[in-house]
Amino acid sequence: MLKHAQFPLYALALALFAFAPELVSPYHLSLLGRFLAFAILALGLTLVWGYGGILSLGQGVFFGLGGYCLAMHLKLAALPPGEIPDFMQWSGLTQLPWFWAPFRNPYFALAALFLVPALLAAGLAWLVFHRRVGGVYFALITQALALALSTFVISQQPYTGGFNGLTDFSSFLGFTLTDPSTQRLLYWLTLAVLALAFAFCSWLVRSNFGKLLTAIRDGENRVRFLGYNPTPYKVAVFALGALLAGLAGALFTLHVGVISPALIGVVPSIEMIIWVAVGGRASLAGAVLGTLIVNFGKDWISSAMPDLWLIVMGLLFILVVTALPGGLTGLGASLRRPVPAFRFPFRFPERKPSSAPTVSIVAPEAEDLP
Amino acid sequence: MTAPLLEVRDLTVSFDGFKAIDGLSLSILPRSVRVLIGPNGAGKSTLLDTIIGRVRPAQGHIVFQGRDITRTPEYEIVQLGICRKFQAPGILDSLSVFENLALAARHHRPWWSFFRFGLEADLTERVEEILDLIHLRDKRDAPARSLAHGQKQWLEIGMVVASDADLLLLDEPAAGMSHAEVEQTAALVKRLSARHSLIVIDHDMTFVAQLDAPVSVLHMGRLLKEGSLDEVRSDPQVASVYLGRVEEDALGRA
Ligand SMILES: Nc1ncnc2c1ncn2[C@@H]1O[C@H](COP(=O)(O)OP(=O)(O)O)[C@@H](O)[C@H]1O
Ligand SMILES: [Mg+2]
């Protein structure tokens, strides 16, 4: 499953993280908890982008959907019987909207936080990929989706809580969320989910599916002429990435006690790309590492100089795209042999011989056939 | 008379009005080798593009094993039994030599078998054989991008063989190879003809001579001449085409 040589290292890291509640302050523990939730999303993005070559600039959408699915339940669970959420009352609603009602059931909410992001992602990916729309367009479509969803949530204040999002939760499945013991449990739960997701993803990338995914990234057209239809595999990995993002969003909502449109729009979605790019886009350990480093860095910089972060983020993005395409985990390789930062879209050999090892942000374009 | 494996009937392919293939007909018998030659731009690669579904013809049909595949999706054409090597190596850079071959070998396996590791035992045996066939045994686990040019060509030939297709299309398999490599490639092609039918495109006349197979000459999307290499070589029209002296109207009479 995992490479044997690396196994002790991962076990050690897991043990260290498991003891974190004893080692760090409650403030840092709460940060670590939410960053570990982010790391679950980053694992999904590594599969989608690093292995599948599909750049998604809308991962915040799936994170948000997972978060909102759980938040709707938490909001309802915090109400006395018969009442509707405060923001609905302010907007003049007297009855709970029909699509809110099933979220009273925690198990419905749990199922929804997996299914809603995964199904939306699968539908979108299928629509785009089966028509062989290229990677750049897909990236733009996902970005448009992030913009559309965050704008929509803000505009539908009576139904979504608008700009402020959903907050003021009290308990989940009988656990009081503000309890320090619940906070610790939640931390361990997040760590356990991350560890499981990590093990699953490591298994997946070494399976035949992972090899095929890598092949599709290297040459989608070539793979077609080896007898494979790439579409279902691309759809599957994109849906899996969305599922992990939704799970991350739900855990994040439990940690922080709020989910709002500010967390799911275009800018957060681009930040997610940076977490993965910094760690090394095709490395699962790099995804976790990159997420922790970038987020602790962000916390540190923002508390010192709040305006600086956006600039640092932009510079980081440029740096990893141009100078360090392998990220931190690819640092050794980058130093050993210089890797050209950009790769021209894959052309069929007849028209243009392909060159040496190259990396691109977006998967090679599908060549259009007359 | 045996039924042809592949029949190209009255095929026309045009790119914005320019006819790269112009009313071409051709048939390939089972377990035979056919060599396609012709000057640059004659339409040889385009013919292969059309057979594998990469380019759709304006007119005409392609029939494989009695089945019309003119509009069949590319990956289904491979599953039916046609696989192609591209002109410059189209291998998957990040995968190892073995993984490239394994990918090509297991295209017909059901989707759930993708959620397991490695290659099925029956296919492993075949792939290991192919490793010897293409002289890449000691590069088995090397990433494909690290191979030399000639080795990449061989790897792609190996992938086409691994697909176990009945009809193999090799687009300039010996291009850019050393003299010794060209000889080995010719021997390889002849060995393959025991199990597969092949269409081989090449410019290198020493390579073509070693194949010792019927030759079709393509020019401006049409079939100019068919016959043995010697017959074709001694044809004045073919000679003038290669020297670039043929006139449009001379072709019209051909
Ligand atoms: N996708 C395409 N779009 C436009 N023209 C093309 C395309 N593919 C091939 N051609 C043209 O068709 C002609 C035949 O090309 P090709 O089949 O590659 O020749 P060759 O016999 O050298 O393999 C050439 O003139 C080429 O420019
Ligand atoms: Mg050609």
PDB file of C-alpha atoms in Angstrom, chain A residues 153-275:
ATOM      1  CA  VAL A 153     -25.211  32.541  -1.737  1.00  0.00           C
ATOM      2  CA  ILE A 154     -24.767  36.221  -0.885  1.00  0.00           C
ATOM      3  CA  SER A 155     -27.782  37.252  -2.955  1.00  0.00           C
ATOM      4  CA  GLN A 156     -30.138  34.636  -1.485  1.00  0.00           C
ATOM      5  CA  GLN A 157     -29.919  36.005   2.048  1.00  0.00           C
ATOM      6  CA  PRO A 158     -33.307  34.653   3.248  1.00  0.00           C
ATOM      7  CA  TYR A 159     -32.353  31.097   2.330  1.00  0.00           C
ATOM      8  CA  THR A 160     -28.602  31.007   2.858  1.00  0.00           C
ATOM      9  CA  GLY A 161     -27.797  33.556   5.528  1.00  0.00           C
ATOM     10  CA  GLY A 162     -26.206  35.742   2.835  1.00  0.00           C
ATOM     11  CA  PHE A 163     -22.869  37.395   3.370  1.00  0.00           C
ATOM     12  CA  ASN A 164     -22.632  36.404   7.032  1.00  0.00           C
ATOM     13  CA  GLY A 165     -23.091  32.751   6.261  1.00  0.00           C
ATOM     14  CA  LEU A 166     -24.295  30.257   8.830  1.00  0.00           C
ATOM     15  CA  THR A 167     -23.086  30.361  12.414  1.00  0.00           C
ATOM     16  CA  ASP A 168     -24.160  30.016  16.093  1.00  0.00           C
ATOM     17  CA  PHE A 169     -24.099  26.249  16.264  1.00  0.00           C
ATOM     18  CA  SER A 170     -24.431  24.417  19.574  1.00  0.00           C
ATOM     19  CA  SER A 171     -24.102  20.681  19.188  1.00  0.00           C
ATOM     20  CA  PHE A 172     -23.666  17.835  16.751  1.00  0.00           C
ATOM     21  CA  LEU A 173     -24.908  14.288  17.420  1.00  0.00           C
ATOM     22  CA  GLY A 174     -25.150  15.109  21.120  1.00  0.00           C
ATOM     23  CA  PHE A 175     -21.649  16.633  21.447  1.00  0.00           C
ATOM     24  CA  THR A 176     -21.513  20.219  22.658  1.00  0.00           C
ATOM     25  CA  LEU A 177     -19.253  21.926  20.166  1.00  0.00           C
ATOM     26  CA  THR A 178     -17.761  24.526  22.519  1.00  0.00           C
ATOM     27  CA  ASP A 179     -16.613  21.895  25.015  1.00  0.00           C
ATOM     28  CA  PRO A 180     -12.806  21.643  25.139  1.00  0.00           C
ATOM     29  CA  SER A 181     -13.127  17.851  25.138  1.00  0.00           C
ATOM     30  CA  THR A 182     -15.256  18.008  21.978  1.00  0.00           C
ATOM     31  CA  GLN A 183     -12.646  20.245  20.406  1.00  0.00           C
ATOM     32  CA  ARG A 184      -9.993  17.623  21.103  1.00  0.00           C
ATOM     33  CA  LEU A 185     -12.163  14.836  19.754  1.00  0.00           C
ATOM     34  CA  LEU A 186     -12.791  16.910  16.681  1.00  0.00           C
ATOM     35  CA  TYR A 187      -9.067  17.403  16.218  1.00  0.00           C
ATOM     36  CA  TRP A 188      -8.458  13.670  16.397  1.00  0.00           C
ATOM     37  CA  LEU A 189     -11.382  12.983  14.116  1.00  0.00           C
ATOM     38  CA  THR A 190      -9.906  15.351  11.541  1.00  0.00           C
ATOM     39  CA  LEU A 191      -6.492  13.744  11.889  1.00  0.00           C
ATOM     40  CA  ALA A 192      -8.014  10.276  11.488  1.00  0.00           C
ATOM     41  CA  VAL A 193      -9.964  11.310   8.376  1.00  0.00           C
ATOM     42  CA  LEU A 194      -6.823  12.863   6.929  1.00  0.00           C
ATOM     43  CA  ALA A 195      -4.782   9.717   7.640  1.00  0.00           C
ATOM     44  CA  LEU A 196      -7.422   7.513   6.034  1.00  0.00           C
ATOM     45  CA  ALA A 197      -7.721   9.797   3.036  1.00  0.00           C
ATOM     46  CA  PHE A 198      -3.939   9.803   2.713  1.00  0.00           C
ATOM     47  CA  ALA A 199      -3.737   6.014   2.812  1.00  0.00           C
ATOM     48  CA  PHE A 200      -6.566   5.727   0.297  1.00  0.00           C
ATOM     49  CA  CYS A 201      -5.002   8.244  -2.093  1.00  0.00           C
ATOM     50  CA  SER A 202      -1.561   6.574  -1.872  1.00  0.00           C
ATOM     51  CA  TRP A 203      -3.188   3.285  -2.711  1.00  0.00           C
ATOM     52  CA  LEU A 204      -5.117   4.828  -5.571  1.00  0.00           C
ATOM     53  CA  VAL A 205      -2.173   6.500  -7.274  1.00  0.00           C
ATOM     54  CA  ARG A 206      -0.242   3.242  -7.267  1.00  0.00           C
ATOM     55  CA  SER A 207      -3.138   1.256  -8.675  1.00  0.00           C
ATOM     56  CA  ASN A 208      -3.793   0.793 -12.369  1.00  0.00           C
ATOM     57  CA  PHE A 209      -6.219   3.697 -12.115  1.00  0.00           C
ATOM     58  CA  GLY A 210      -3.403   5.942 -10.919  1.00  0.00           C
ATOM     59  CA  LYS A 211      -1.160   4.841 -13.782  1.00  0.00           C
ATOM     60  CA  LEU A 212      -3.893   5.487 -16.304  1.00  0.00           C
ATOM     61  CA  LEU A 213      -4.526   8.895 -14.755  1.00  0.00           C
ATOM     62  CA  THR A 214      -0.848   9.781 -15.103  1.00  0.00           C
ATOM     63  CA  ALA A 215      -0.970   8.575 -18.691  1.00  0.00           C
ATOM     64  CA  ILE A 216      -3.984  10.777 -19.413  1.00  0.00           C
ATOM     65  CA  ARG A 217      -2.117  13.740 -17.948  1.00  0.00           C
ATOM     66  CA  ASP A 218       0.935  13.019 -20.122  1.00  0.00           C
ATOM     67  CA  GLY A 219      -0.998  12.501 -23.339  1.00  0.00           C
ATOM     68  CA  GLU A 220      -4.761  12.308 -23.287  1.00  0.00           C
ATOM     69  CA  ASN A 221      -4.951  11.775 -27.038  1.00  0.00           C
ATOM     70  CA  ARG A 222      -2.289   9.111 -27.013  1.00  0.00           C
ATOM     71  CA  VAL A 223      -4.279   7.206 -24.425  1.00  0.00           C
ATOM     72  CA  ARG A 224      -7.358   7.292 -26.676  1.00  0.00           C
ATOM     73  CA  PHE A 225      -5.351   5.594 -29.410  1.00  0.00           C
ATOM     74  CA  LEU A 226      -4.322   2.910 -26.947  1.00  0.00           C
ATOM     75  CA  GLY A 227      -7.953   1.916 -26.544  1.00  0.00           C
ATOM     76  CA  TYR A 228      -9.122   3.986 -23.589  1.00  0.00           C
ATOM     77  CA  ASN A 229     -11.882   6.515 -23.299  1.00  0.00           C
ATOM     78  CA  PRO A 230     -10.374   9.019 -20.838  1.00  0.00           C
ATOM     79  CA  THR A 231     -13.679  10.735 -19.990  1.00  0.00           C
ATOM     80  CA  PRO A 232     -15.024   8.402 -17.274  1.00  0.00           C
ATOM     81  CA  TYR A 233     -11.657   8.313 -15.521  1.00  0.00           C
ATOM     82  CA  LYS A 234     -11.360  12.098 -15.543  1.00  0.00           C
ATOM     83  CA  VAL A 235     -14.922  12.442 -14.288  1.00  0.00           C
ATOM     84  CA  ALA A 236     -14.241   9.916 -11.519  1.00  0.00           C
ATOM     85  CA  VAL A 237     -11.123  11.649 -10.253  1.00  0.00           C
ATOM     86  CA  PHE A 238     -12.750  15.059 -10.364  1.00  0.00           C
ATOM     87  CA  ALA A 239     -15.739  13.785  -8.383  1.00  0.00           C
ATOM     88  CA  LEU A 240     -13.397  12.173  -5.867  1.00  0.00           C
ATOM     89  CA  GLY A 241     -11.530  15.457  -5.472  1.00  0.00           C
ATOM     90  CA  ALA A 242     -14.852  17.221  -4.868  1.00  0.00           C
ATOM     91  CA  LEU A 243     -15.901  14.619  -2.312  1.00  0.00           C
ATOM     92  CA  LEU A 244     -12.696  15.151  -0.342  1.00  0.00           C
ATOM     93  CA  ALA A 245     -13.197  18.918  -0.617  1.00  0.00           C
ATOM     94  CA  GLY A 246     -16.748  18.589   0.746  1.00  0.00           C
ATOM     95  CA  LEU A 247     -15.517  16.481   3.634  1.00  0.00           C
ATOM     96  CA  ALA A 248     -12.847  19.093   4.354  1.00  0.00           C
ATOM     97  CA  GLY A 249     -15.477  21.839   4.268  1.00  0.00           C
ATOM     98  CA  ALA A 250     -17.679  20.010   6.753  1.00  0.00           C
ATOM     99  CA  LEU A 251     -14.810  19.382   9.193  1.00  0.00           C
ATOM    100  CA  PHE A 252     -13.705  22.983   8.825  1.00  0.00           C
ATOM    101  CA  THR A 253     -17.230  24.169   9.673  1.00  0.00           C
ATOM    102  CA  LEU A 254     -17.206  22.059  12.828  1.00  0.00           C
ATOM    103  CA  HIS A 255     -13.818  23.472  13.844  1.00  0.00           C
ATOM    104  CA  VAL A 256     -14.554  27.114  13.212  1.00  0.00           C
ATOM    105  CA  GLY A 257     -18.282  27.200  13.859  1.00  0.00           C
ATOM    106  CA  VAL A 258     -19.066  29.211  10.754  1.00  0.00           C
ATOM    107  CA  ILE A 259     -19.246  28.825   6.989  1.00  0.00           C
ATOM    108  CA  SER A 260     -19.637  31.875   4.780  1.00  0.00           C
ATOM    109  CA  PRO A 261     -19.322  32.868   1.109  1.00  0.00           C
ATOM    110  CA  ALA A 262     -15.977  34.529   1.832  1.00  0.00           C
ATOM    111  CA  LEU A 263     -14.519  31.048   2.345  1.00  0.00           C
ATOM    112  CA  ILE A 264     -15.673  29.537  -0.925  1.00  0.00           C
ATOM    113  CA  GLY A 265     -15.161  32.120  -3.675  1.00  0.00           C
ATOM    114  CA  VAL A 266     -12.485  32.706  -6.276  1.00  0.00           C
ATOM    115  CA  VAL A 267      -9.659  33.834  -4.000  1.00  0.00           C
ATOM    116  CA  PRO A 268      -9.883  30.912  -1.551  1.00  0.00           C
ATOM    117  CA  SER A 269     -10.031  28.557  -4.542  1.00  0.00           C
ATOM    118  CA  ILE A 270      -6.782  29.969  -5.898  1.00  0.00           C
ATOM    119  CA  GLU A 271      -5.195  29.744  -2.447  1.00  0.00           C
ATOM    120  CA  MET A 272      -5.993  26.045  -2.492  1.00  0.00           C
ATOM    121  CA  ILE A 273      -4.014  25.669  -5.710  1.00  0.00           C
ATOM    122  CA  ILE A 274      -1.094  27.389  -4.007  1.00  0.00           C
ATOM    123  CA  TRP A 275      -1.117  24.993  -1.038  1.00  0.00           C
TER     124      TRP A 275
END
